[in-house]
Amino acid sequence: MEDKMHCVTLIPGDGIGPEITEVARQCLEATGVKLKWEVVEAGSSVVDKYGTPLPSYVINSIRKNKVAWKGPITTPVGGGFRSVNVALRKMLDLYMCLRPYKYYPGVRSNYKNVNLVVVRENTEDLYAGIEFKEGKKETSEVIHYIERLKNVKISEDSAISIKPISAAASQRIVEAAFRYALKNGRRKVTAVHKANIMKYSDGLFSKVAREVAYRYAGQIEFEEKLVDNMCMQLVQKPELYDVMVLPNLYGDILSDLCAGLVGGLGVAAGANIGEDVALFEAVHGSAPKYKGQNKVNPTALLLAAGLMLDYLGEQAAAEKLDKAIAEVIREGKAVTYDLKPGKTEGVVGTREMGEAIKSKIK
Ligand code: NAD
């Protein structure tokens, strides 16, 4: 049978984005999977030409190909545009953020037994961006309205952020976590929230999670944890946990905690998945201070490529790639600076680490 050709939108990004995507792309192609790239630019470099960091051709290309692989994109602090990364997730309704955290022997970490998956809701919660600035007329109106409605006192100099959690969005993310667990031979899903304090918003997430879990009883274990306790548990005994499903903000925070458990941002990858579109990227950002220096670790973007291959049904290639990455990290002879803090022996640049990984793909 002819191997299938996959058309994929490739967004190189900015900062360290172009150099890591170039190196990672060569490794990905070495797996033998047939990939046809549609390269599109987004971010500050296209603002002058198109008046926006996210021109419609980027969205159109992803909608057409249904799969995108993306380098990091800088978000200007203060002025300028809002995050292109957040906008992409919103516009394409990529409601599931999937982040596996696995320990690779050879990575410097205090933990060895980590094999966790964070499933983060990607569309609502405090990330919805519904905010009221302190001192504004509309903020004062909101404050007085809430005071009347709830018979409470809110200080006039407050800023307000709204946290919407819906039954529908909670249901689809918990369902997605269970489906993932089942498909990937995982044993347990832990729903993480703070329903003891946020009885309605997190309470709804918890109620919906229990309803979904009921349908998977006997197939996948289920438990709930309060987010503060979950942080402590993960630091003390991460080996007890498996798949965790969380509302947006807790998912964001726990993702970085888990990245810390497995050795940092250089080895943390993620997928943003919707009904029929998915976007794969590293968890880290554009690290502008290292731009063009052939210094940073291409692994996170490569691990994201592995998730993409899996999504495309190319499991054999995904395994080949994962094995090659694991071998290079285990040998420790050609890895980037972040995997060997304080050492120079065996430390190489982005391209050299990419070459080492490519040479191991068989
Ligand atoms: P960052 O992840 O870019 O970098 C923080 C530090 O982590 C770097 O200085 C570096 O020491 C280390 N690091 C990051 N990637 C690495 C790699 N591949 N190998 C080795 N070390 C690595 O975070 P930041 O500095 O807070 O953000 C920079 C820009 O990136 C911001 O504009 C931010 O908004 C954006 N950002 C984009 C995305 C995305 O595109 N999805 C994600 C996060 C941040």
mmCIF file of C-alpha atoms and ligand atoms in Angstrom:
data_model
loop_
_atom_site.group_PDB
_atom_site.id
_atom_site.type_symbol
_atom_site.label_atom_id
_atom_site.label_comp_id
_atom_site.label_asym_id
_atom_site.label_seq_id
_atom_site.Cartn_x
_atom_site.Cartn_y
_atom_site.Cartn_z
ATOM 1 C CA MET A 1 0.000 0.000 0.000
ATOM 2 C CA GLU A 2 1.192 3.562 -0.824
ATOM 3 C CA ASP A 3 2.253 5.540 2.250
ATOM 4 C CA LYS A 4 -0.186 8.342 2.955
ATOM 5 C CA MET A 5 0.926 11.929 2.291
ATOM 6 C CA HIS A 6 0.058 14.298 5.157
ATOM 7 C CA CYS A 7 -0.370 18.017 4.444
ATOM 8 C CA VAL A 8 0.681 20.031 7.480
ATOM 9 C CA THR A 9 0.719 23.785 8.121
ATOM 10 C CA LEU A 10 4.123 24.802 9.466
ATOM 11 C CA ILE A 11 4.466 28.064 11.414
ATOM 12 C CA PRO A 12 8.176 28.624 12.169
ATOM 13 C CA GLY A 13 7.393 31.408 14.691
ATOM 14 C CA ASP A 14 10.003 33.920 15.850
ATOM 15 C CA GLY A 15 12.881 34.178 18.343
ATOM 16 C CA ILE A 16 14.363 30.660 18.537
ATOM 17 C CA GLY A 17 11.371 29.340 16.532
ATOM 18 C CA PRO A 18 12.894 29.244 13.003
ATOM 19 C CA GLU A 19 16.116 27.473 14.100
ATOM 20 C CA ILE A 20 14.405 24.770 16.158
ATOM 21 C CA THR A 21 11.722 24.124 13.541
ATOM 22 C CA GLU A 22 14.380 23.727 10.837
ATOM 23 C CA VAL A 23 16.389 21.219 12.893
ATOM 24 C CA ALA A 24 13.305 19.358 14.135
ATOM 25 C CA ARG A 25 11.842 19.194 10.626
ATOM 26 C CA GLN A 26 14.893 17.322 9.343
ATOM 27 C CA CYS A 27 14.545 14.755 12.160
ATOM 28 C CA LEU A 28 10.848 14.396 11.502
ATOM 29 C CA GLU A 29 11.411 13.800 7.797
ATOM 30 C CA ALA A 30 14.069 11.177 8.632
ATOM 31 C CA THR A 31 11.304 8.957 10.077
ATOM 32 C CA GLY A 32 10.208 8.362 6.483
ATOM 33 C CA VAL A 33 6.705 9.706 6.972
ATOM 34 C CA LYS A 34 5.449 11.545 3.882
ATOM 35 C CA LEU A 35 4.856 15.161 4.853
ATOM 36 C CA LYS A 36 3.927 18.082 2.628
ATOM 37 C CA TRP A 37 4.546 21.369 4.398
ATOM 38 C CA GLU A 38 2.593 24.561 3.898
ATOM 39 C CA VAL A 39 4.838 27.162 5.548
ATOM 40 C CA VAL A 40 3.039 30.289 6.809
ATOM 41 C CA GLU A 41 4.324 33.178 8.894
ATOM 42 C CA ALA A 42 2.610 34.752 11.897
ATOM 43 C CA GLY A 43 3.682 37.131 14.670
ATOM 44 C CA SER A 44 5.336 40.543 14.766
ATOM 45 C CA SER A 45 7.243 40.031 11.476
ATOM 46 C CA VAL A 46 4.013 40.136 9.437
ATOM 47 C CA VAL A 47 2.260 43.006 11.271
ATOM 48 C CA ASP A 48 3.667 45.734 8.980
ATOM 49 C CA LYS A 49 2.576 43.905 5.833
ATOM 50 C CA TYR A 50 -0.841 42.603 6.925
ATOM 51 C CA GLY A 51 -1.764 44.894 9.841
ATOM 52 C CA THR A 52 -2.222 41.885 12.112
ATOM 53 C CA PRO A 53 0.089 39.241 13.639
ATOM 54 C CA LEU A 54 -2.398 36.549 12.670
ATOM 55 C CA PRO A 55 -3.415 37.053 9.001
ATOM 56 C CA SER A 56 -6.403 35.081 7.721
ATOM 57 C CA TYR A 57 -4.180 32.946 5.435
ATOM 58 C CA VAL A 58 -2.722 31.304 8.567
ATOM 59 C CA ILE A 59 -6.140 30.315 9.893
ATOM 60 C CA ASN A 60 -7.298 29.258 6.408
ATOM 61 C CA SER A 61 -4.237 27.051 5.948
ATOM 62 C CA ILE A 62 -4.784 25.299 9.301
ATOM 63 C CA ARG A 63 -8.509 24.857 8.632
ATOM 64 C CA LYS A 64 -7.684 23.314 5.256
ATOM 65 C CA ASN A 65 -4.886 20.989 6.409
ATOM 66 C CA LYS A 66 -6.461 20.329 9.824
ATOM 67 C CA VAL A 67 -3.015 19.814 11.349
ATOM 68 C CA ALA A 68 -0.409 22.446 12.263
ATOM 69 C CA TRP A 69 3.064 22.331 13.780
ATOM 70 C CA LYS A 70 4.217 25.578 15.282
ATOM 71 C CA GLY A 71 7.359 27.236 16.648
ATOM 72 C CA PRO A 72 6.931 29.717 19.512
ATOM 73 C CA ILE A 73 5.653 33.245 18.850
ATOM 74 C CA THR A 74 6.588 36.265 20.981
ATOM 75 C CA THR A 75 3.805 38.195 22.718
ATOM 76 C CA PRO A 76 4.765 41.849 23.235
ATOM 77 C CA VAL A 77 4.557 42.913 26.892
ATOM 78 C CA GLY A 78 2.222 45.851 27.609
ATOM 79 C CA GLY A 79 1.232 47.349 24.239
ATOM 80 C CA GLY A 80 1.068 45.666 20.835
ATOM 81 C CA PHE A 81 -1.095 42.672 20.058
ATOM 82 C CA ARG A 82 -2.576 40.043 22.342
ATOM 83 C CA SER A 83 -1.135 36.540 22.236
ATOM 84 C CA VAL A 84 -1.204 34.901 18.779
ATOM 85 C CA ASN A 85 -0.990 31.571 20.581
ATOM 86 C CA VAL A 86 -4.129 32.200 22.627
ATOM 87 C CA ALA A 87 -5.913 33.647 19.555
ATOM 88 C CA LEU A 88 -5.166 30.501 17.516
ATOM 89 C CA ARG A 89 -6.610 28.276 20.245
ATOM 90 C CA LYS A 90 -9.728 30.447 20.452
ATOM 91 C CA MET A 91 -10.349 30.898 16.721
ATOM 92 C CA LEU A 92 -9.921 27.198 15.967
ATOM 93 C CA ASP A 93 -11.762 26.104 19.143
ATOM 94 C CA LEU A 94 -8.826 23.926 20.182
ATOM 95 C CA TYR A 95 -10.461 23.084 23.477
ATOM 96 C CA MET A 96 -8.099 20.360 24.668
ATOM 97 C CA CYS A 97 -4.535 21.078 25.706
ATOM 98 C CA LEU A 98 -2.708 17.778 26.012
ATOM 99 C CA ARG A 99 0.695 17.723 27.679
ATOM 100 C CA PRO A 100 2.515 14.482 28.444
ATOM 101 C CA TYR A 101 5.395 14.677 30.937
ATOM 102 C CA LYS A 102 7.707 11.701 30.838
ATOM 103 C CA TYR A 103 11.107 11.339 32.481
ATOM 104 C CA TYR A 104 13.892 10.519 30.023
ATOM 105 C CA PRO A 105 16.890 8.867 31.723
ATOM 106 C CA GLY A 106 19.849 11.223 31.385
ATOM 107 C CA VAL A 107 17.842 14.379 32.051
ATOM 108 C CA ARG A 108 18.889 16.055 35.288
ATOM 109 C CA SER A 109 15.905 15.881 37.616
ATOM 110 C CA ASN A 110 15.194 14.967 41.236
ATOM 111 C CA TYR A 111 12.503 12.591 40.029
ATOM 112 C CA LYS A 112 12.841 9.438 37.972
ATOM 113 C CA ASN A 113 9.379 7.904 38.091
ATOM 114 C CA VAL A 114 7.361 10.472 36.233
ATOM 115 C CA ASN A 115 4.944 9.607 33.472
ATOM 116 C CA LEU A 116 2.088 12.079 33.726
ATOM 117 C CA VAL A 117 -0.399 13.601 31.305
ATOM 118 C CA VAL A 118 -2.029 16.987 31.864
ATOM 119 C CA VAL A 119 -5.325 17.532 30.036
ATOM 120 C CA ARG A 120 -6.143 21.216 30.331
ATOM 121 C CA GLU A 121 -9.380 22.929 29.281
ATOM 122 C CA ASN A 122 -8.308 25.571 26.789
ATOM 123 C CA THR A 123 -11.239 27.923 26.160
ATOM 124 C CA GLU A 124 -12.738 29.368 29.326
ATOM 125 C CA ASP A 125 -12.089 29.978 33.055
ATOM 126 C CA LEU A 126 -10.005 33.028 34.034
ATOM 127 C CA TYR A 127 -8.368 32.810 30.598
ATOM 128 C CA ALA A 128 -11.611 34.002 28.997
ATOM 129 C CA GLY A 129 -10.127 37.514 29.322
ATOM 130 C CA ILE A 130 -13.257 39.038 30.909
ATOM 131 C CA GLU A 131 -11.616 41.661 33.089
ATOM 132 C CA PHE A 132 -12.456 45.040 34.573
ATOM 133 C CA LYS A 133 -9.653 47.504 35.333
ATOM 134 C CA GLU A 134 -9.556 49.251 38.724
ATOM 135 C CA GLY A 135 -10.963 52.779 38.826
ATOM 136 C CA LYS A 136 -13.021 52.512 35.596
ATOM 137 C CA LYS A 137 -16.691 53.440 35.443
ATOM 138 C CA GLU A 138 -17.706 50.017 34.124
ATOM 139 C CA THR A 139 -15.790 48.357 36.974
ATOM 140 C CA SER A 140 -17.648 50.453 39.521
ATOM 141 C CA GLU A 141 -20.944 49.445 37.886
ATOM 142 C CA VAL A 142 -19.983 45.764 38.055
ATOM 143 C CA ILE A 143 -18.967 46.162 41.711
ATOM 144 C CA HIS A 144 -22.251 47.837 42.660
ATOM 145 C CA TYR A 145 -24.274 45.309 40.714
ATOM 146 C CA ILE A 146 -22.591 42.390 42.495
ATOM 147 C CA GLU A 147 -22.930 44.109 45.867
ATOM 148 C CA ARG A 148 -26.688 44.492 45.348
ATOM 149 C CA LEU A 149 -27.111 40.984 43.982
ATOM 150 C CA LYS A 150 -25.027 39.110 46.548
ATOM 151 C CA ASN A 151 -25.280 41.414 49.553
ATOM 152 C CA VAL A 152 -21.477 41.658 49.856
ATOM 153 C CA LYS A 153 -18.983 44.530 50.094
ATOM 154 C CA ILE A 154 -16.264 44.876 47.430
ATOM 155 C CA SER A 155 -13.592 47.530 47.805
ATOM 156 C CA GLU A 156 -14.066 50.336 45.224
ATOM 157 C CA ASP A 157 -10.393 50.162 44.241
ATOM 158 C CA SER A 158 -10.726 46.545 43.087
ATOM 159 C CA ALA A 159 -10.057 45.099 39.661
ATOM 160 C CA ILE A 160 -12.374 42.236 38.706
ATOM 161 C CA SER A 161 -11.726 39.093 36.649
ATOM 162 C CA ILE A 162 -14.579 36.763 35.735
ATOM 163 C CA LYS A 163 -14.215 32.995 35.816
ATOM 164 C CA PRO A 164 -16.808 31.292 33.620
ATOM 165 C CA ILE A 165 -16.925 27.484 33.820
ATOM 166 C CA SER A 166 -19.638 25.850 31.737
ATOM 167 C CA ALA A 167 -21.164 22.392 31.923
ATOM 168 C CA ALA A 168 -20.644 21.841 28.189
ATOM 169 C CA ALA A 169 -16.934 22.787 28.143
ATOM 170 C CA SER A 170 -16.276 20.780 31.329
ATOM 171 C CA GLN A 171 -18.065 17.801 29.888
ATOM 172 C CA ARG A 172 -16.127 17.767 26.622
ATOM 173 C CA ILE A 173 -12.725 18.143 28.297
ATOM 174 C CA VAL A 174 -13.335 15.413 30.894
ATOM 175 C CA GLU A 175 -14.728 13.183 28.167
ATOM 176 C CA ALA A 176 -11.588 13.874 26.094
ATOM 177 C CA ALA A 177 -9.384 12.957 29.077
ATOM 178 C CA PHE A 178 -11.157 9.625 29.509
ATOM 179 C CA ARG A 179 -11.029 8.871 25.791
ATOM 180 C CA TYR A 180 -7.286 9.621 25.809
ATOM 181 C CA ALA A 181 -6.772 7.402 28.875
ATOM 182 C CA LEU A 182 -8.619 4.527 27.274
ATOM 183 C CA LYS A 183 -6.857 4.818 23.900
ATOM 184 C CA ASN A 184 -3.412 5.062 25.484
ATOM 185 C CA GLY A 185 -3.712 2.291 28.060
ATOM 186 C CA ARG A 186 -3.725 4.635 31.034
ATOM 187 C CA ARG A 187 -5.213 3.468 34.321
ATOM 188 C CA LYS A 188 -6.522 6.540 36.125
ATOM 189 C CA VAL A 189 -7.976 10.008 35.582
ATOM 190 C CA THR A 190 -7.725 12.582 38.387
ATOM 191 C CA ALA A 191 -10.024 15.622 38.168
ATOM 192 C CA VAL A 192 -8.325 18.603 39.819
ATOM 193 C CA HIS A 193 -10.211 21.661 41.096
ATOM 194 C CA LYS A 194 -10.982 23.769 44.146
ATOM 195 C CA ALA A 195 -14.662 22.959 44.550
ATOM 196 C CA ASN A 196 -14.546 23.347 48.329
ATOM 197 C CA ILE A 197 -14.096 27.103 47.856
ATOM 198 C CA MET A 198 -15.507 27.815 44.377
ATOM 199 C CA LYS A 199 -18.627 25.799 44.981
ATOM 200 C CA TYR A 200 -20.422 26.821 41.797
ATOM 201 C CA SER A 201 -17.739 27.156 39.110
ATOM 202 C CA ASP A 202 -15.329 24.420 40.242
ATOM 203 C CA GLY A 203 -18.301 22.647 41.826
ATOM 204 C CA LEU A 204 -19.848 22.321 38.362
ATOM 205 C CA PHE A 205 -16.570 21.013 36.912
ATOM 206 C CA SER A 206 -16.438 18.415 39.691
ATOM 207 C CA LYS A 207 -20.093 17.356 39.254
ATOM 208 C CA VAL A 208 -19.698 16.966 35.487
ATOM 209 C CA ALA A 209 -16.410 15.068 35.938
ATOM 210 C CA ARG A 210 -18.149 12.582 38.238
ATOM 211 C CA GLU A 211 -20.963 12.069 35.739
ATOM 212 C CA VAL A 212 -18.527 11.386 32.903
ATOM 213 C CA ALA A 213 -16.394 9.111 35.110
ATOM 214 C CA TYR A 214 -19.450 7.051 35.966
ATOM 215 C CA ARG A 215 -19.705 6.007 32.315
ATOM 216 C CA TYR A 216 -16.108 4.730 32.324
ATOM 217 C CA ALA A 217 -16.403 2.883 35.646
ATOM 218 C CA GLY A 218 -14.700 -0.507 35.472
ATOM 219 C CA GLN A 219 -12.451 0.682 32.606
ATOM 220 C CA ILE A 220 -10.615 3.698 34.018
ATOM 221 C CA GLU A 221 -10.174 4.597 37.695
ATOM 222 C CA PHE A 222 -11.339 8.036 38.760
ATOM 223 C CA GLU A 223 -10.543 10.316 41.670
ATOM 224 C CA GLU A 224 -10.721 14.010 42.531
ATOM 225 C CA LYS A 225 -8.078 16.208 44.175
ATOM 226 C CA LEU A 226 -8.077 19.789 45.352
ATOM 227 C CA VAL A 227 -5.500 21.726 43.347
ATOM 228 C CA ASP A 228 -3.376 22.777 46.347
ATOM 229 C CA ASN A 229 -3.170 19.208 47.607
ATOM 230 C CA MET A 230 -2.430 18.017 44.052
ATOM 231 C CA CYS A 231 0.638 20.293 43.891
ATOM 232 C CA MET A 232 2.004 18.813 47.102
ATOM 233 C CA GLN A 233 1.185 15.255 46.035
ATOM 234 C CA LEU A 234 2.980 15.720 42.711
ATOM 235 C CA VAL A 235 6.109 17.018 44.423
ATOM 236 C CA GLN A 236 6.092 14.164 46.970
ATOM 237 C CA LYS A 237 4.888 11.141 44.981
ATOM 238 C CA PRO A 238 4.293 11.828 41.282
ATOM 239 C CA GLU A 239 4.363 8.094 40.548
ATOM 240 C CA LEU A 240 0.869 7.759 42.049
ATOM 241 C CA TYR A 241 -0.692 9.867 39.305
ATOM 242 C CA ASP A 242 -1.469 9.277 35.675
ATOM 243 C CA VAL A 243 -3.844 11.475 33.618
ATOM 244 C CA MET A 244 -5.012 14.721 35.244
ATOM 245 C CA VAL A 245 -7.864 16.835 33.881
ATOM 246 C CA LEU A 246 -8.164 20.468 34.919
ATOM 247 C CA PRO A 247 -9.866 23.773 34.181
ATOM 248 C CA ASN A 248 -7.725 26.239 32.238
ATOM 249 C CA LEU A 249 -5.783 28.165 34.907
ATOM 250 C CA TYR A 250 -4.974 25.210 37.185
ATOM 251 C CA GLY A 251 -3.949 23.314 34.053
ATOM 252 C CA ASP A 252 -1.549 26.092 33.143
ATOM 253 C CA ILE A 253 0.079 26.111 36.571
ATOM 254 C CA LEU A 254 0.265 22.348 36.993
ATOM 255 C CA SER A 255 1.756 22.017 33.504
ATOM 256 C CA ASP A 256 4.811 24.004 34.558
ATOM 257 C CA LEU A 257 5.060 22.108 37.835
ATOM 258 C CA CYS A 258 5.127 18.858 35.840
ATOM 259 C CA ALA A 259 7.692 20.316 33.396
ATOM 260 C CA GLY A 260 9.871 20.969 36.447
ATOM 261 C CA LEU A 261 9.524 17.325 37.521
ATOM 262 C CA VAL A 262 10.845 16.002 34.205
ATOM 263 C CA GLY A 263 13.728 18.426 33.735
ATOM 264 C CA GLY A 264 12.286 21.705 32.464
ATOM 265 C CA LEU A 265 10.950 23.420 29.383
ATOM 266 C CA GLY A 266 13.494 21.908 26.996
ATOM 267 C CA VAL A 267 11.612 18.587 27.145
ATOM 268 C CA ALA A 268 7.965 19.696 27.499
ATOM 269 C CA ALA A 269 5.617 19.430 24.519
ATOM 270 C CA GLY A 270 1.940 19.940 23.952
ATOM 271 C CA ALA A 271 -0.953 19.526 21.579
ATOM 272 C CA ASN A 272 -3.974 21.793 21.245
ATOM 273 C CA ILE A 273 -6.789 19.692 19.894
ATOM 274 C CA GLY A 274 -10.311 20.572 18.686
ATOM 275 C CA GLU A 275 -13.083 18.561 17.041
ATOM 276 C CA ASP A 276 -11.210 18.085 13.762
ATOM 277 C CA VAL A 277 -8.200 20.431 13.915
ATOM 278 C CA ALA A 278 -5.028 20.095 15.984
ATOM 279 C CA LEU A 279 -1.967 22.268 16.568
ATOM 280 C CA PHE A 280 1.273 20.893 18.002
ATOM 281 C CA GLU A 281 3.945 22.974 19.730
ATOM 282 C CA ALA A 282 6.588 23.125 22.448
ATOM 283 C CA VAL A 283 5.449 24.389 25.853
ATOM 284 C CA HIS A 284 8.300 26.913 25.947
ATOM 285 C CA GLY A 285 8.250 30.357 24.369
ATOM 286 C CA SER A 286 10.482 32.146 21.860
ATOM 287 C CA ALA A 287 13.413 32.688 24.303
ATOM 288 C CA PRO A 288 14.467 35.878 22.430
ATOM 289 C CA LYS A 289 17.798 36.153 24.263
ATOM 290 C CA TYR A 290 18.972 32.941 22.551
ATOM 291 C CA LYS A 291 17.736 33.820 19.068
ATOM 292 C CA GLY A 292 20.127 32.789 16.288
ATOM 293 C CA GLN A 293 22.739 31.367 18.677
ATOM 294 C CA ASN A 294 22.377 27.657 17.838
ATOM 295 C CA LYS A 295 22.063 27.041 21.563
ATOM 296 C CA VAL A 296 18.594 25.865 22.632
ATOM 297 C CA ASN A 297 17.117 22.419 22.883
ATOM 298 C CA PRO A 298 15.074 21.222 19.884
ATOM 299 C CA THR A 299 13.633 18.295 21.897
ATOM 300 C CA ALA A 300 10.387 19.907 23.056
ATOM 301 C CA LEU A 301 9.377 20.731 19.499
ATOM 302 C CA LEU A 302 10.384 17.219 18.428
ATOM 303 C CA LEU A 303 8.284 15.678 21.187
ATOM 304 C CA ALA A 304 5.407 17.809 19.884
ATOM 305 C CA ALA A 305 6.136 16.327 16.450
ATOM 306 C CA GLY A 306 5.842 12.881 18.042
ATOM 307 C CA LEU A 307 2.379 13.782 19.324
ATOM 308 C CA MET A 308 1.517 14.973 15.821
ATOM 309 C CA LEU A 309 2.676 11.706 14.232
ATOM 310 C CA ASP A 310 0.545 9.816 16.733
ATOM 311 C CA TYR A 311 -2.444 12.035 15.865
ATOM 312 C CA LEU A 312 -1.850 11.376 12.158
ATOM 313 C CA GLY A 313 -1.973 7.630 12.793
ATOM 314 C CA GLU A 314 1.806 7.244 12.240
ATOM 315 C CA GLN A 315 2.527 5.407 15.501
ATOM 316 C CA ALA A 316 5.561 3.502 14.190
ATOM 317 C CA ALA A 317 7.258 6.752 13.154
ATOM 318 C CA ALA A 318 6.328 8.362 16.486
ATOM 319 C CA GLU A 319 7.987 5.486 18.327
ATOM 320 C CA LYS A 320 11.113 5.669 16.143
ATOM 321 C CA LEU A 321 11.456 9.367 16.897
ATOM 322 C CA ASP A 322 10.870 8.910 20.633
ATOM 323 C CA LYS A 323 13.459 6.123 20.803
ATOM 324 C CA ALA A 324 16.064 8.263 19.025
ATOM 325 C CA ILE A 325 15.459 11.214 21.358
ATOM 326 C CA ALA A 326 15.632 8.950 24.426
ATOM 327 C CA GLU A 327 18.908 7.406 23.231
ATOM 328 C CA VAL A 328 20.620 10.741 22.609
ATOM 329 C CA ILE A 329 19.534 12.048 26.030
ATOM 330 C CA ARG A 330 20.576 8.827 27.775
ATOM 331 C CA GLU A 331 24.039 8.842 26.135
ATOM 332 C CA GLY A 332 24.512 12.510 27.067
ATOM 333 C CA LYS A 333 27.222 12.991 24.401
ATOM 334 C CA ALA A 334 25.381 15.496 22.225
ATOM 335 C CA VAL A 335 22.813 17.452 24.208
ATOM 336 C CA THR A 336 22.095 21.150 24.655
ATOM 337 C CA TYR A 337 23.207 23.200 27.675
ATOM 338 C CA ASP A 338 19.902 22.935 29.564
ATOM 339 C CA LEU A 339 20.233 19.163 29.941
ATOM 340 C CA LYS A 340 23.670 19.482 31.570
ATOM 341 C CA PRO A 341 23.551 22.464 33.909
ATOM 342 C CA GLY A 342 27.006 23.662 34.921
ATOM 343 C CA LYS A 343 28.822 21.272 32.566
ATOM 344 C CA THR A 344 30.506 21.633 29.179
ATOM 345 C CA GLU A 345 31.372 18.022 28.332
ATOM 346 C CA GLY A 346 28.839 16.591 25.866
ATOM 347 C CA VAL A 347 27.164 19.973 25.462
ATOM 348 C CA VAL A 348 26.440 20.877 21.838
ATOM 349 C CA GLY A 349 24.246 23.311 19.911
ATOM 350 C CA THR A 350 20.734 22.952 18.485
ATOM 351 C CA ARG A 351 21.904 21.701 15.070
ATOM 352 C CA GLU A 352 24.363 19.171 16.516
ATOM 353 C CA MET A 353 21.770 17.707 18.891
ATOM 354 C CA GLY A 354 19.350 17.506 15.950
ATOM 355 C CA GLU A 355 22.009 15.706 13.877
ATOM 356 C CA ALA A 356 22.606 13.215 16.718
ATOM 357 C CA ILE A 357 18.873 12.464 16.955
ATOM 358 C CA LYS A 358 18.538 12.170 13.179
ATOM 359 C CA SER A 359 21.428 9.707 13.001
ATOM 360 C CA LYS A 360 19.660 7.404 15.470
ATOM 361 C CA ILE A 361 16.373 7.253 13.542
ATOM 362 C CA LYS A 362 16.219 3.839 11.940
HETATM 363 P P1 NAD B 1 10.530 31.141 27.220
HETATM 364 O O1 NAD B 1 9.956 29.777 27.356
HETATM 365 O O2 NAD B 1 10.644 31.684 25.852
HETATM 366 O O3 NAD B 1 11.989 31.186 27.856
HETATM 367 C C1 NAD B 1 12.273 31.155 29.232
HETATM 368 C C2 NAD B 1 13.642 30.539 29.427
HETATM 369 O O4 NAD B 1 13.528 29.120 29.305
HETATM 370 C C3 NAD B 1 14.677 30.932 28.373
HETATM 371 O O5 NAD B 1 15.322 32.124 28.680
HETATM 372 C C4 NAD B 1 15.598 29.753 28.413
HETATM 373 O O6 NAD B 1 16.475 29.889 29.505
HETATM 374 C C5 NAD B 1 14.670 28.594 28.674
HETATM 375 N N1 NAD B 1 14.248 27.924 27.438
HETATM 376 C C6 NAD B 1 13.103 28.108 26.734
HETATM 377 N N2 NAD B 1 13.082 27.287 25.683
HETATM 378 C C7 NAD B 1 14.211 26.566 25.712
HETATM 379 C C8 NAD B 1 14.755 25.541 24.879
HETATM 380 N N3 NAD B 1 14.133 25.080 23.791
HETATM 381 N N4 NAD B 1 15.956 25.020 25.207
HETATM 382 C C9 NAD B 1 16.625 25.455 26.293
HETATM 383 N N5 NAD B 1 16.149 26.417 27.119
HETATM 384 C C10 NAD B 1 14.960 26.964 26.839
HETATM 385 O O7 NAD B 1 9.644 32.103 28.148
HETATM 386 P P2 NAD B 1 9.554 33.680 28.200
HETATM 387 O O8 NAD B 1 10.916 34.265 28.151
HETATM 388 O O9 NAD B 1 8.669 33.969 29.338
HETATM 389 O O10 NAD B 1 8.758 34.068 26.885
HETATM 390 C C11 NAD B 1 9.363 34.611 25.713
HETATM 391 C C12 NAD B 1 8.266 34.923 24.722
HETATM 392 O O11 NAD B 1 7.628 33.724 24.278
HETATM 393 C C13 NAD B 1 7.147 35.791 25.310
HETATM 394 O O12 NAD B 1 6.810 36.762 24.361
HETATM 395 C C14 NAD B 1 6.019 34.833 25.547
HETATM 396 O O13 NAD B 1 4.770 35.449 25.475
HETATM 397 C C15 NAD B 1 6.206 33.847 24.386
HETATM 398 N N6 NAD B 1 5.627 32.519 24.608
HETATM 399 C C16 NAD B 1 5.137 31.894 23.522
HETATM 400 C C17 NAD B 1 4.614 30.607 23.654
HETATM 401 C C18 NAD B 1 4.071 29.923 22.434
HETATM 402 O O14 NAD B 1 4.407 30.325 21.329
HETATM 403 N N7 NAD B 1 3.246 28.911 22.595
HETATM 404 C C19 NAD B 1 4.641 29.958 24.890
HETATM 405 C C20 NAD B 1 5.199 30.625 25.986
HETATM 406 C C21 NAD B 1 5.698 31.910 25.835
#
